[in-house]
Coordinates of C-alpha atoms in Angstrom, one line a residue:
X261 CA -15.6 34.3 -61.3
X262 CA -16.1 33.7 -57.6
X263 CA -19.5 34.5 -56.0
X264 CA -19.7 35.2 -52.3
X265 CA -23.0 34.9 -50.5
X266 CA -23.3 37.0 -47.3
X267 CA -25.4 36.2 -44.2
X268 CA -28.2 38.6 -45.3
X269 CA -28.5 36.7 -48.6
X270 CA -26.8 39.4 -50.7
X271 CA -24.1 38.3 -53.1
X272 CA -20.9 39.8 -54.4
X273 CA -18.9 38.7 -57.4
X274 CA -15.2 38.8 -57.9
X275 CA -13.1 38.2 -61.0
X276 CA -11.0 35.6 -59.3
X277 CA -9.9 34.2 -56.0
X278 CA -10.4 36.8 -53.2
X279 CA -9.3 37.0 -49.5
X280 CA -11.7 37.2 -46.6
X281 CA -10.2 40.6 -45.8
X282 CA -10.7 41.9 -49.3
X283 CA -14.4 40.9 -49.2
X284 CA -14.8 42.7 -45.9
X285 CA -13.2 45.9 -47.4
X286 CA -15.4 45.7 -50.5
X287 CA -18.4 45.8 -48.2
X288 CA -17.1 48.9 -46.3
X289 CA -13.9 50.4 -44.9
X290 CA -15.2 50.1 -41.3
X291 CA -15.9 46.4 -41.7
X292 CA -12.6 45.9 -43.3
X293 CA -10.8 47.4 -40.3
X294 CA -13.0 45.5 -37.8
X295 CA -12.6 42.1 -39.5
X296 CA -10.8 39.6 -37.3
X297 CA -11.6 36.4 -39.2
X298 CA -14.2 34.8 -41.5
X299 CA -16.6 31.8 -41.4
X300 CA -16.5 30.1 -44.9
X301 CA -18.9 27.5 -46.1
X302 CA -18.5 25.8 -49.5
X303 CA -20.1 22.9 -51.2
X304 CA -17.0 20.8 -50.2
X305 CA -16.8 21.8 -46.6
X306 CA -18.7 22.6 -43.4
X307 CA -18.5 26.1 -41.9
X308 CA -14.9 26.8 -41.1
X309 CA -13.3 29.7 -39.2
X310 CA -10.4 31.1 -41.2
X311 CA -8.0 34.1 -41.2
X312 CA -8.7 37.3 -43.0
X313 CA -5.8 36.4 -45.3
X314 CA -7.6 33.1 -46.3
X315 CA -8.2 33.1 -50.1
X316 CA -11.6 31.9 -51.4
X317 CA -11.2 30.3 -54.8
X318 CA -14.8 29.0 -55.4
X319 CA -18.3 30.1 -54.7
X320 CA -18.9 30.2 -51.0
X321 CA -21.0 31.6 -48.1
X322 CA -19.0 34.0 -45.9
X323 CA -19.7 35.6 -42.6
X324 CA -17.2 38.3 -41.5
X325 CA -16.2 37.8 -37.8
X326 CA -15.6 40.9 -35.7
X327 CA -15.1 41.5 -32.0
X328 CA -18.8 41.6 -31.6
X329 CA -19.1 37.9 -32.3
X330 CA -18.5 35.1 -29.8
X331 CA -16.1 33.6 -32.3
X332 CA -14.4 36.9 -32.6
X333 CA -13.7 37.0 -28.9
X334 CA -12.2 33.5 -29.0
X335 CA -9.9 34.7 -31.8
X336 CA -8.9 37.7 -29.7
X337 CA -8.1 35.5 -26.7
X338 CA -6.2 32.9 -28.7
X339 CA -4.2 35.6 -30.4
X340 CA -3.5 37.2 -27.0
X341 CA -2.1 33.8 -25.8
X342 CA 0.4 33.9 -28.6
X343 CA 1.1 37.6 -27.8
X344 CA 1.9 36.5 -24.2
X345 CA 4.3 33.8 -25.4
X346 CA 6.0 36.3 -27.7
X347 CA 6.4 38.7 -24.8
X348 CA 7.8 36.0 -22.5
X349 CA 10.4 35.0 -25.0
X350 CA 11.4 38.6 -25.7
X351 CA 12.0 39.1 -21.9
X352 CA 13.2 35.5 -21.0
X353 CA 14.8 34.0 -24.2
X354 CA 15.5 30.7 -22.4
X355 CA 11.9 30.1 -21.6
X356 CA 10.3 27.3 -23.7
X357 CA 6.7 27.6 -24.8
X358 CA 4.4 24.6 -24.7
X359 CA 0.5 24.9 -24.9
X360 CA -1.7 28.0 -24.8
X361 CA -5.5 27.5 -25.3
X362 CA -8.5 29.7 -24.9
X363 CA -10.5 29.1 -21.7
X364 CA -13.6 30.6 -20.2
X365 CA -13.1 34.4 -20.0
X366 CA -9.5 34.3 -21.1
X367 CA -6.5 32.1 -21.9
X368 CA -3.4 30.6 -20.5
X369 CA 0.1 29.6 -21.7
X370 CA 2.4 27.0 -20.1
X371 CA 6.1 27.7 -20.0
X372 CA 9.2 25.8 -18.9
X373 CA 11.7 28.2 -17.2
X374 CA 14.6 27.8 -14.8
X375 CA 13.0 29.8 -12.0
X376 CA 9.5 30.7 -10.9
X377 CA 7.9 33.8 -12.5
X378 CA 7.2 36.5 -9.9
X379 CA 4.4 39.1 -9.7
X380 CA 7.0 41.7 -10.9
X381 CA 7.6 39.4 -13.9
X382 CA 3.9 39.5 -14.8
X383 CA 4.0 43.3 -14.7
X384 CA 6.9 43.4 -17.1
X385 CA 5.4 40.8 -19.4
X386 CA 2.1 42.6 -19.6
X387 CA 4.0 45.8 -20.4
X388 CA 5.9 44.1 -23.2
X389 CA 2.7 42.7 -24.5
X390 CA 1.3 46.2 -24.7
X391 CA 4.4 47.3 -26.6
X392 CA 4.1 44.5 -29.1
X393 CA 0.4 45.2 -29.6
X394 CA 1.0 48.9 -30.2
X395 CA 3.6 48.0 -32.8
X396 CA 0.8 46.5 -34.9
X397 CA 2.9 43.6 -36.1
X398 CA 1.4 41.5 -38.9
X399 CA 0.4 38.0 -38.0
X400 CA 0.8 35.5 -40.9
X401 CA 0.1 31.8 -41.4
X402 CA 2.6 29.4 -42.8
X403 CA 2.3 25.8 -43.8
X404 CA 5.2 23.5 -43.1
X405 CA 6.0 19.8 -43.5
X406 CA 5.7 18.1 -40.2
X407 CA 9.3 16.7 -40.1
X408 CA 10.7 20.1 -41.2
X409 CA 8.8 21.8 -38.3
X410 CA 10.1 19.2 -35.8
X411 CA 13.7 19.9 -36.9
X412 CA 13.2 23.6 -36.8
X413 CA 11.8 23.7 -33.2
X414 CA 14.5 21.4 -32.0
X415 CA 17.2 23.6 -33.5
X416 CA 15.9 26.6 -31.5
X417 CA 15.7 24.7 -28.3
X418 CA 11.9 24.4 -28.2
X419 CA 11.8 20.7 -27.3
X420 CA 8.2 20.7 -25.9
X421 CA 6.9 22.2 -29.1
X422 CA 8.9 19.6 -31.1
X423 CA 7.3 16.8 -29.1
X424 CA 3.8 18.1 -29.8
X425 CA 4.5 18.2 -33.5
X426 CA 6.1 14.8 -33.4
X427 CA 2.7 13.4 -32.1
X428 CA 1.1 14.6 -35.4
X429 CA 1.1 11.8 -38.1
X430 CA 4.2 11.9 -40.3
X431 CA 3.8 13.5 -43.7
X432 CA 1.0 15.9 -42.7
X433 CA 1.2 19.6 -43.4
X434 CA 0.9 21.7 -40.3
X435 CA 0.3 25.4 -39.8
X436 CA 2.5 27.8 -38.0
X437 CA 1.8 31.5 -37.2
X438 CA 4.5 34.1 -37.3
X439 CA 4.5 37.6 -35.7
X440 CA 7.8 39.4 -35.7
X441 CA 10.5 37.2 -34.3
X442 CA 8.0 34.7 -32.8
X443 CA 6.7 31.6 -34.5
X444 CA 4.3 29.1 -33.0
X445 CA 2.4 26.0 -33.9
X446 CA -1.4 26.6 -34.2
X447 CA -4.5 25.7 -36.3
X448 CA -5.7 29.3 -36.1
X449 CA -7.3 31.5 -37.0
X450 CA -5.6 34.6 -35.6
X451 CA -6.1 38.3 -35.8
X452 CA -4.5 39.9 -38.8
X453 CA -2.1 42.0 -36.7
X454 CA -1.2 42.5 -33.0
X455 CA -2.8 45.9 -33.1
X456 CA -6.2 44.2 -32.9
X457 CA -5.3 43.2 -29.3
X458 CA -6.0 46.2 -27.2
X459 CA -7.7 45.0 -23.9
X460 CA -6.0 42.3 -21.9
X461 CA -4.6 41.6 -18.4
X462 CA -2.4 38.9 -16.9
X463 CA -4.0 37.4 -13.8
X464 CA -1.8 34.9 -12.0
X465 CA 0.8 32.2 -12.3
X466 CA 0.1 28.5 -11.3
X467 CA 1.8 25.2 -11.6
X468 CA 0.8 22.7 -14.3
X469 CA 2.2 19.3 -15.3
X470 CA 3.3 18.8 -18.9
X471 CA 0.4 17.4 -20.8
X472 CA -1.6 17.2 -17.5
X473 CA 0.3 14.1 -16.4
X474 CA 1.5 14.2 -12.8
X475 CA 4.4 11.9 -13.8
X476 CA 5.8 14.7 -16.1
X477 CA 7.7 17.8 -15.1
X478 CA 6.0 20.8 -13.6
X479 CA 5.6 23.8 -15.8
X480 CA 4.5 27.4 -15.1
X481 CA 1.0 28.4 -16.3
X482 CA 0.4 32.1 -16.8
X483 CA -3.4 33.0 -16.9
X484 CA -4.7 36.0 -18.6
X485 CA -8.0 37.6 -19.7
X486 CA -8.8 39.5 -22.9
X487 CA -11.9 41.3 -24.1
X488 CA -13.3 43.3 -27.0
X489 CA -13.6 46.5 -24.9
X490 CA -12.3 48.0 -21.8
X491 CA -15.8 48.2 -20.4
X492 CA -16.3 44.4 -20.8
X493 CA -13.0 43.8 -19.0
X494 CA -13.7 46.1 -16.2
X495 CA -17.1 44.4 -15.6
X496 CA -15.4 41.1 -15.6
X497 CA -12.7 42.2 -13.1
X498 CA -15.4 43.7 -10.9
X499 CA -17.2 40.4 -11.0
X500 CA -14.0 38.7 -9.9
X501 CA -13.6 41.0 -7.0
X502 CA -17.2 40.2 -5.9
X503 CA -16.6 36.5 -6.4
X504 CA -13.5 36.7 -4.1
X505 CA -15.7 38.2 -1.4
X506 CA -18.2 35.4 -1.9
X507 CA -15.7 32.5 -2.0
X508 CA -17.4 29.6 -0.3
X509 CA -14.1 28.3 1.1
X510 CA -13.5 31.6 3.0
X511 CA -17.1 31.9 4.1
X512 CA -17.3 28.3 5.1
X513 CA -14.4 28.9 7.4
X514 CA -15.6 32.2 8.8
X515 CA -19.2 31.0 9.4
X516 CA -18.1 27.7 10.8
X517 CA -19.8 25.5 8.2
X518 CA -17.2 23.1 7.1
X519 CA -13.5 22.5 6.6
X520 CA -11.0 20.7 4.5
X521 CA -7.9 18.9 5.7
X522 CA -4.9 17.4 4.0
X523 CA -5.6 14.0 5.5
X524 CA -8.7 13.7 3.3
X525 CA -8.0 15.6 0.0
X526 CA -11.1 16.4 -2.0
X527 CA -13.4 15.4 0.9
X528 CA -15.4 17.6 3.4
X529 CA -15.6 17.8 7.2
X530 CA -19.1 19.1 7.9
X531 CA -19.5 21.2 11.1
X532 CA -22.8 21.3 12.9
X533 CA -24.0 24.5 11.2
X534 CA -22.9 23.3 7.8
X535 CA -24.6 20.0 8.3
X536 CA -27.8 21.8 9.2
X537 CA -27.7 23.5 5.8
X538 CA -27.1 20.1 4.2
X539 CA -30.1 18.6 6.0
X540 CA -32.4 21.4 4.9
X541 CA -31.5 20.8 1.3
X542 CA -31.9 17.0 1.7
X543 CA -35.2 17.3 3.5
X544 CA -36.5 19.7 0.8
X545 CA -35.4 17.3 -2.0
X546 CA -36.9 14.3 -0.2
X547 CA -40.2 16.1 -0.2
X548 CA -39.8 16.8 -3.9
X549 CA -39.3 13.1 -4.5
X550 CA -42.4 12.2 -2.4
X551 CA -44.6 14.8 -4.1
X552 CA -43.6 13.8 -7.7
X553 CA -43.9 10.1 -7.7
X554 CA -40.3 9.1 -6.9
X555 CA -39.6 6.1 -4.7
X556 CA -36.4 6.6 -2.7
X557 CA -33.9 3.8 -2.9
X558 CA -30.4 3.1 -1.6
X559 CA -27.8 1.1 -3.6
X560 CA -24.4 -0.3 -2.4
X561 CA -21.3 1.9 -2.4
X562 CA -19.1 -0.8 -3.9
X563 CA -20.0 -3.1 -6.8
X564 CA -18.1 -6.0 -8.4
X565 CA -15.9 -4.9 -11.3
X566 CA -17.8 -7.2 -13.6
X567 CA -20.9 -4.9 -13.4
X568 CA -18.9 -1.8 -14.3
X569 CA -17.5 -3.7 -17.3
X570 CA -21.0 -4.6 -18.4
X571 CA -22.2 -1.0 -18.3
X572 CA -19.1 0.3 -20.1
X573 CA -17.9 2.4 -17.3
X574 CA -14.7 0.5 -16.8
X575 CA -13.7 0.9 -20.4
X576 CA -14.4 4.6 -20.5
X577 CA -14.0 5.8 -16.9
X578 CA -11.6 3.5 -15.0
X579 CA -9.0 6.1 -14.5
X580 CA -11.5 8.1 -12.4
X581 CA -12.6 5.1 -10.3
X582 CA -11.4 4.0 -6.9
X583 CA -11.1 0.2 -6.5
X584 CA -10.7 -2.1 -3.6
X585 CA -10.2 -5.9 -3.2
X586 CA -11.6 -8.6 -0.9
X587 CA -11.3 -12.4 -1.1
X588 CA -9.7 -12.2 -4.5
X589 CA -12.5 -10.1 -6.0
X590 CA -12.1 -6.6 -7.3
X591 CA -14.7 -4.0 -6.6
X592 CA -15.3 -0.4 -7.9
X593 CA -16.4 2.3 -5.5
X594 CA -19.3 3.8 -7.4
X595 CA -18.7 7.0 -9.3
X596 CA -22.4 7.2 -10.2
X597 CA -25.6 5.5 -9.1
X598 CA -27.2 4.3 -12.3
X599 CA -26.1 0.6 -12.4
X600 CA -27.4 0.1 -8.9
X601 CA -30.8 1.5 -9.9
X602 CA -31.0 -0.9 -12.8
X603 CA -30.2 -3.8 -10.5
X604 CA -33.1 -2.7 -8.2
X605 CA -35.4 -2.5 -11.3
X606 CA -34.4 -6.0 -12.3
X607 CA -35.6 -7.5 -9.1
X608 CA -38.9 -9.0 -10.4
X609 CA -40.5 -8.5 -13.8
X610 CA -42.5 -5.3 -14.3
X611 CA -45.6 -4.8 -16.3
X612 CA -46.1 -1.8 -18.6
X613 CA -48.8 -0.7 -16.2
X614 CA -46.2 0.0 -13.5
X615 CA -44.3 2.4 -15.8
X616 CA -43.1 5.0 -15.5
X617 CA -41.1 3.9 -12.5
X618 CA -39.2 6.6 -10.8
X619 CA -36.3 5.9 -8.4
X620 CA -34.5 8.6 -6.5
X621 CA -31.4 8.3 -4.3
X622 CA -29.2 10.6 -2.3
X623 CA -26.3 8.6 -3.6
X624 CA -22.8 9.1 -2.3
X625 CA -20.3 8.7 -5.1
X626 CA -16.5 8.9 -5.3
X627 CA -14.4 9.9 -8.3
X628 CA -10.6 9.9 -8.4
X629 CA -10.2 13.5 -9.5
X630 CA -6.6 14.7 -10.0
X631 CA -5.4 16.7 -7.0
X632 CA -4.7 19.7 -9.1
X633 CA -8.3 19.8 -10.3
X634 CA -9.8 19.9 -6.7
X635 CA -11.5 23.2 -5.8
X636 CA -13.2 23.5 -2.5
X637 CA -16.8 22.1 -2.7
X638 CA -17.0 22.8 -6.4
X639 CA -14.7 19.9 -7.4
X640 CA -14.4 17.1 -4.9
X641 CA -13.6 13.4 -4.7
X642 CA -16.6 12.4 -2.6
X643 CA -20.0 13.8 -3.2
X644 CA -23.7 13.1 -2.9
X645 CA -26.2 13.5 -5.8
X646 CA -29.9 14.0 -5.9
X647 CA -29.8 11.3 -8.4
X648 CA -32.9 9.8 -10.1
X649 CA -33.6 7.3 -12.8
X650 CA -36.9 7.0 -14.6
X651 CA -37.8 3.7 -16.4
X652 CA -40.5 4.3 -19.0
X653 CA -41.7 3.3 -22.4
X654 CA -40.9 5.2 -25.5
X655 CA -44.4 6.6 -25.6
X656 CA -44.0 8.0 -22.1
X657 CA -40.7 9.7 -22.9
X658 CA -42.2 13.0 -24.0
X659 CA -44.4 13.5 -20.9
X660 CA -41.6 12.5 -18.5
X661 CA -39.3 15.1 -20.0
X662 CA -41.9 17.8 -19.9
X663 CA -42.7 17.1 -16.2
X664 CA -39.0 17.0 -15.3
X665 CA -38.2 20.4 -16.8
X666 CA -41.2 22.0 -15.0
X667 CA -40.2 20.4 -11.8
X668 CA -36.6 21.6 -12.1
X669 CA -37.8 25.1 -12.7
X670 CA -39.9 25.1 -9.5
X671 CA -37.0 23.7 -7.4
X672 CA -34.6 26.3 -8.7
X673 CA -37.1 29.1 -8.0
X674 CA -37.4 27.9 -4.4
X675 CA -33.6 28.2 -4.0
X676 CA -33.7 31.7 -5.5
X677 CA -32.6 31.0 -9.1
X678 CA -35.0 32.3 -11.8
X679 CA -32.6 32.6 -14.8
X680 CA -31.8 29.2 -16.4
X681 CA -30.0 28.5 -19.6
X682 CA -31.1 25.4 -21.6
X683 CA -29.0 23.4 -24.0
X684 CA -29.9 20.2 -25.9
X685 CA -26.9 18.0 -26.7
X686 CA -27.7 15.9 -29.8
X687 CA -26.3 12.7 -31.3
X688 CA -22.6 12.3 -31.7
X689 CA -20.9 10.6 -34.6
X690 CA -20.1 7.5 -32.6
X691 CA -23.4 6.2 -31.1
X692 CA -25.6 3.3 -30.7
X693 CA -29.2 2.9 -31.8
X694 CA -30.9 3.7 -35.1
X695 CA -31.7 7.2 -36.3
X696 CA -35.5 6.7 -35.7
X697 CA -35.0 6.2 -32.0
X698 CA -32.6 9.2 -31.8
X699 CA -35.1 11.4 -33.6
X700 CA -37.7 10.4 -31.1
X701 CA -35.5 11.1 -28.1
X702 CA -34.1 14.4 -29.4
X703 CA -37.6 15.7 -30.3
X704 CA -38.9 14.7 -26.9
X705 CA -36.2 16.7 -25.2
X706 CA -36.8 19.8 -27.4
X707 CA -40.5 19.6 -27.1
X708 CA -40.3 19.4 -23.3
X709 CA -38.5 22.7 -23.4
X710 CA -41.0 24.3 -25.9
X711 CA -43.9 23.2 -23.7
X712 CA -42.4 24.9 -20.7
X713 CA -41.7 28.1 -22.8
X714 CA -38.0 27.7 -22.7
X715 CA -35.6 29.0 -25.4
X716 CA -32.7 26.7 -25.9
X717 CA -29.5 26.1 -27.8
X718 CA -28.5 23.1 -29.7
X719 CA -25.1 21.5 -29.0
X720 CA -24.6 19.5 -32.1
X721 CA -22.9 16.2 -31.5
X722 CA -22.4 16.7 -27.7
X723 CA -24.8 14.0 -26.6
X724 CA -23.6 10.7 -25.0
X725 CA -23.1 7.7 -27.1
X726 CA -26.2 6.2 -25.7
X727 CA -28.5 9.1 -26.1
X728 CA -29.1 12.9 -26.1
X729 CA -29.5 15.1 -23.1
X730 CA -30.6 18.5 -21.8
X731 CA -28.2 20.5 -19.7
X732 CA -29.7 23.1 -17.3
X733 CA -27.5 26.0 -16.3
X734 CA -28.4 28.5 -13.6
X735 CA -27.3 32.0 -13.4
X736 CA -26.2 33.4 -10.0
X737 CA -26.4 36.8 -8.3
X738 CA -23.3 38.1 -10.0
X739 CA -23.9 36.7 -13.4
X740 CA -21.9 33.4 -13.3
X741 CA -23.2 30.3 -14.9
X742 CA -23.4 26.9 -13.1
X743 CA -24.4 23.8 -15.0
X744 CA -26.2 21.7 -12.4
X745 CA -29.3 19.8 -13.7
X746 CA -29.5 17.3 -16.5
X747 CA -31.8 14.7 -18.1
X748 CA -30.2 12.1 -20.3
X749 CA -32.0 9.5 -22.5
X750 CA -30.3 6.1 -22.3
X751 CA -31.1 3.2 -24.6
X752 CA -27.9 1.3 -23.8
X753 CA -27.5 0.5 -20.1
X754 CA -31.0 -1.1 -19.5
X755 CA -30.2 -3.5 -22.4
X756 CA -26.7 -4.2 -21.2
X757 CA -27.9 -5.1 -17.7
X758 CA -31.0 -7.1 -18.9
X759 CA -33.7 -4.7 -17.8
X760 CA -37.1 -5.7 -19.2
X761 CA -40.8 -5.1 -18.8
X762 CA -43.8 -6.9 -20.2
X763 CA -45.9 -4.8 -22.7
X764 CA -49.6 -4.9 -23.5
X765 CA -49.0 -7.8 -25.9
X766 CA -47.2 -9.9 -23.3
X767 CA -43.9 -9.2 -25.1
X768 CA -40.7 -8.5 -23.2
X769 CA -39.3 -5.0 -23.9
X770 CA -36.4 -3.0 -22.8
X771 CA -37.4 0.2 -21.1
X772 CA -36.0 3.6 -21.8
X773 CA -33.9 4.9 -18.9
X774 CA -33.8 8.6 -18.1
X775 CA -30.9 9.7 -16.0
X776 CA -31.9 12.9 -14.2
X777 CA -30.5 15.3 -11.5
X778 CA -31.7 18.7 -10.5
X779 CA -29.1 19.9 -8.0
X780 CA -26.4 17.5 -9.1
X781 CA -23.7 17.3 -6.4
X782 CA -25.1 18.5 -3.0
X783 CA -21.6 19.7 -2.1
X784 CA -21.2 21.8 -5.2
X785 CA -24.8 23.1 -5.1
X786 CA -24.4 24.2 -1.4
X787 CA -21.1 25.9 -2.5
X788 CA -23.1 27.7 -5.2
X789 CA -25.8 28.8 -2.7
X790 CA -23.2 30.1 -0.3
X791 CA -21.6 32.2 -3.1
X792 CA -24.9 33.3 -4.6
X793 CA -26.1 34.7 -1.2
X794 CA -22.6 35.7 0.0
X795 CA -23.1 33.5 3.0
X796 CA -26.4 35.2 4.0
X797 CA -28.6 32.2 3.2
X798 CA -32.4 32.6 3.1
X799 CA -33.9 32.0 6.5
X800 CA -35.3 28.5 5.6
X801 CA -31.7 27.4 4.7
X802 CA -29.9 29.3 7.4
X803 CA -28.3 27.1 10.1
X804 CA -29.5 29.5 12.8
X805 CA -32.8 31.5 12.4
X806 CA -32.2 33.8 15.3
X807 CA -30.1 34.5 18.3
X808 CA -31.5 36.0 21.5
X809 CA -29.1 38.4 23.3
X810 CA -29.7 39.7 26.8
X811 CA -28.8 43.3 27.6
X812 CA -27.9 42.5 31.3
X813 CA -27.9 39.5 33.6
X814 CA -31.3 40.5 34.9
X815 CA -32.8 39.6 31.6
X816 CA -30.9 36.3 31.0
X817 CA -33.7 34.1 32.2
X818 CA -36.1 35.8 29.9
X819 CA -33.7 35.4 27.0
X820 CA -33.6 31.6 27.7
X821 CA -37.3 31.5 27.9
X822 CA -37.6 33.3 24.5
X823 CA -35.2 30.9 22.9
X824 CA -37.0 27.8 24.4
X825 CA -40.4 29.1 23.2
X826 CA -39.1 29.6 19.6
X827 CA -37.3 26.3 19.5
X828 CA -40.5 24.6 20.6
X829 CA -42.1 26.0 17.4
X830 CA -39.4 24.3 15.3
X831 CA -37.2 27.3 14.8
X832 CA -33.4 27.1 15.1
X833 CA -32.5 29.6 17.8
X834 CA -29.5 30.2 20.0
X835 CA -29.1 32.5 23.1
X836 CA -26.2 34.7 24.0
X837 CA -26.1 35.2 27.8
X838 CA -22.5 36.4 28.0
X839 CA -21.7 39.5 30.1
X840 CA -20.5 41.4 27.0
X841 CA -21.8 44.8 25.9
X842 CA -24.9 44.4 23.7
X843 CA -23.2 46.3 20.9
X844 CA -20.4 43.7 20.7
X845 CA -22.9 40.9 20.7
X846 CA -24.8 42.4 17.9
X847 CA -21.7 43.0 15.9
X848 CA -20.4 39.4 16.3
X849 CA -23.7 37.8 15.4
X850 CA -24.2 40.2 12.4
X851 CA -20.8 39.0 11.1
X852 CA -22.2 35.4 11.3
X853 CA -25.0 36.6 8.9
X854 CA -27.8 35.3 11.2
X855 CA -31.2 36.4 9.8
X856 CA -32.5 37.9 13.1
X857 CA -30.9 39.2 16.3
X858 CA -33.4 39.5 19.2
X859 CA -32.4 41.9 22.0
X860 CA -34.1 41.6 25.3
X861 CA -33.9 43.7 28.5
X862 CA -36.1 44.4 31.4
X863 CA -38.6 46.4 29.3
X864 CA -39.0 43.5 26.8
X865 CA -39.3 41.0 29.7
X866 CA -42.1 43.0 31.3
X867 CA -43.9 43.3 27.9
X868 CA -43.4 39.8 26.7
X869 CA -41.7 41.2 23.7
X870 CA -38.4 41.3 21.7
X871 CA -36.5 44.0 20.0
X872 CA -35.8 42.7 16.5
X873 CA -32.9 43.5 14.3
X874 CA -32.9 42.0 10.8
X875 CA -29.8 41.1 8.8
X876 CA -27.9 44.1 7.4
X877 CA -28.6 46.3 10.4
X878 CA -32.3 46.6 9.8
X879 CA -34.1 47.8 12.9
X880 CA -37.6 46.2 13.0
X881 CA -38.5 47.7 16.4
X882 CA -40.1 46.0 19.4
X883 CA -42.8 43.4 18.8
X884 CA -44.7 40.8 20.9
X885 CA -42.8 37.4 20.9
X886 CA -45.9 35.7 19.4
X887 CA -45.8 38.2 16.4
X888 CA -42.1 37.5 15.8
X889 CA -42.6 33.7 16.0
X890 CA -45.4 34.0 13.4
X891 CA -43.3 36.2 11.2
X892 CA -40.3 33.8 11.4
X893 CA -42.4 30.7 10.7
X894 CA -44.1 32.4 7.7
X895 CA -40.7 33.3 6.3
X896 CA -39.3 29.8 6.7
X897 CA -42.4 28.1 5.4
X898 CA -42.7 30.4 2.3
X899 CA -39.0 30.1 1.5
X900 CA -38.7 33.8 1.0

C-alpha cells in the first residue's frame, strides 16, 4: 500500500507503486491531461521535480505540476529546447547538439554546424518544431551507464555531447530522454509528450564559445521563447517591441548622451548632456548620504595583491580582476570598494560610542567581464557604485537594516519606481560563523522588511559564505525586473583585515560590516532610467530643462534674454536663434525629448511672456516668464 498526501492535506491510497501521471488521473481527467510533472517529497528525500512517468513506491507528498505553475513553465521551456534540437537534426543531420538550458523567458540551444544558420533556416526550424509538436510524440526517460552513453554518442558523431558525459564521474548512471528518433542527455523532468508544447517562437541566432571559453571553437546559439498560452507569449513579444524602442544604446546615440567605441570595450564616453544626467544622479545621492549619517570617503583605485588575498577576493574572483605591476609589486585594480573602506576604518581605534559608522563612496570599479557578456551600459567593465559600508555592533544590526530598507524605498520613489520585489538570501551550505550568528543576521534582514511592510521571498542557500543578504529588485514601466539594491551582512572581512572597536567593557570586538548599495552601478541605473522613461527623463534629471526658440530675427534678443533669466535661476536652458521655420525647430527639439519648448515672437517680447509647449505636443498657452520660471523650478525641486 502506497499513501499519497496532496498539497491540500487530502490523501489517496494505492495498492502498489503508482506513477505521478496515474495519481493525477485518479484525481480528475482534466488534471491528468494537464499534468506536466510532479514534485515528490519522501522521508528519504527533499522535494524533487520528476516526470509524470515517475513511479512512487513509498508513502510520499505529491504536488501535480501544470502549466499554471512556475515550475511547469520551466518544464515547458526545457522540453521546447529539446524540441528545437530534434527539429534541427531532422533538417540538418550533420549538426551536432551541445547544451540547451532554460533562461529568463525562454531557452537556447548551441549547435555546431558547417555554415551559419540564416533567418530562413529559423523559419524552417520553427515549422518543423510545430510539426513534431502536433505529432504528439511520447517523451521517455532512459537510464544508461556513463561509458555506454559516451560510446553511443561518439558512434553517432555527437562528440560534444560525448565530451559532456565524459566529464561525469565514471560508473555513474545518467539519464537520457528520447522522443522519436532524437535522444539527448538531460536530468529532466520533461513533458510527457511533444503535444504539450503548443506556444513557442524562435527569436535569433548568436555566436557562443563552446563551454563559454573564448579559447574554444565558436558555436551557433539559437534563442527561443515558450509559454503556457498564446496570450502570455503575445504580451511578452509586445514587451520586447516596446523594449526595442526604449533601448538605451539607441536613445543614448539619438539624444547625444554617450557613446561606445572599440578602442575602449565595456567603457563609456560621456557626452556633455549625458554627463549632466550623471551629475544629477550623483548630486542627489550625495545629498542622501549627507541626510542619513554617511561620511563620504574615497579609496585608492589599485591595491596591493596581498590585500585582495587576505579578503579572499583573489581566490574567488581573480579571473574577473585587472592587474598591473610596478617596481616588482603586483596590484589589483579594484572590482569593489569594501577592502578600502575597512582600511579607512582601521585608521585609529574606534569606541562603541562611534558606532554605527557609515561610509559612502562613489567608487569607480573595474571588472574584466568577457567581451561576449558586455551589453551597453547594463554590463560594462568600468563602473561607479553608490557604495556604502556600515560598521556596527550586532545589537545595532536590526535597526540599521530597517533604516536602509526605508531609505531605499524613498530613493526609488524619487526616481519614479514604486514597485519593488524583495528577496532574502539565506545561509549556504559552505559558510563561516556559527548558526546563532546566522540566525541573528537572517532574522534582522527579515524583520527589517516586515517593519517596512514588505512582502518578501526566501532564497534558501543563496547567501554569501560570509552572511545573508537582501536583494531589492525594481519593476520598470513595461514590467521588466532589475535587481539593483542590496544589503549584505558580513562577519568575515572585518576579521580578516583586523577591524576592531572597543566595547563598553573595554574589550576589543570585531564589528559587523554591512555592504549596501541602492542604485548599484550608476551606469546601469542610468541605462534603466533611460529605458524606463523611453528617453523622456523627468525634468529634474533631464539634461536640458527648456529650449527658447525665436520665431524671427526680431525676437532673437528677447529669446537670449529669456534663456539668460532662466539660467540665472539655476535652470538648464538653451536658445535656438537659427533662421529656420519655427515648426522645424519645434519638431527637432521635440525629438530630443526636451521637457519644455518656449516660443517667443514680437507679441511675447512686448508682454514679457513665453508661449509654452510641453513634451508630447502639449500646448500650455502663453504665460508670463516669471510664472513659467516658478512652474519649472517647482517641477525640478519636487522631482515630479
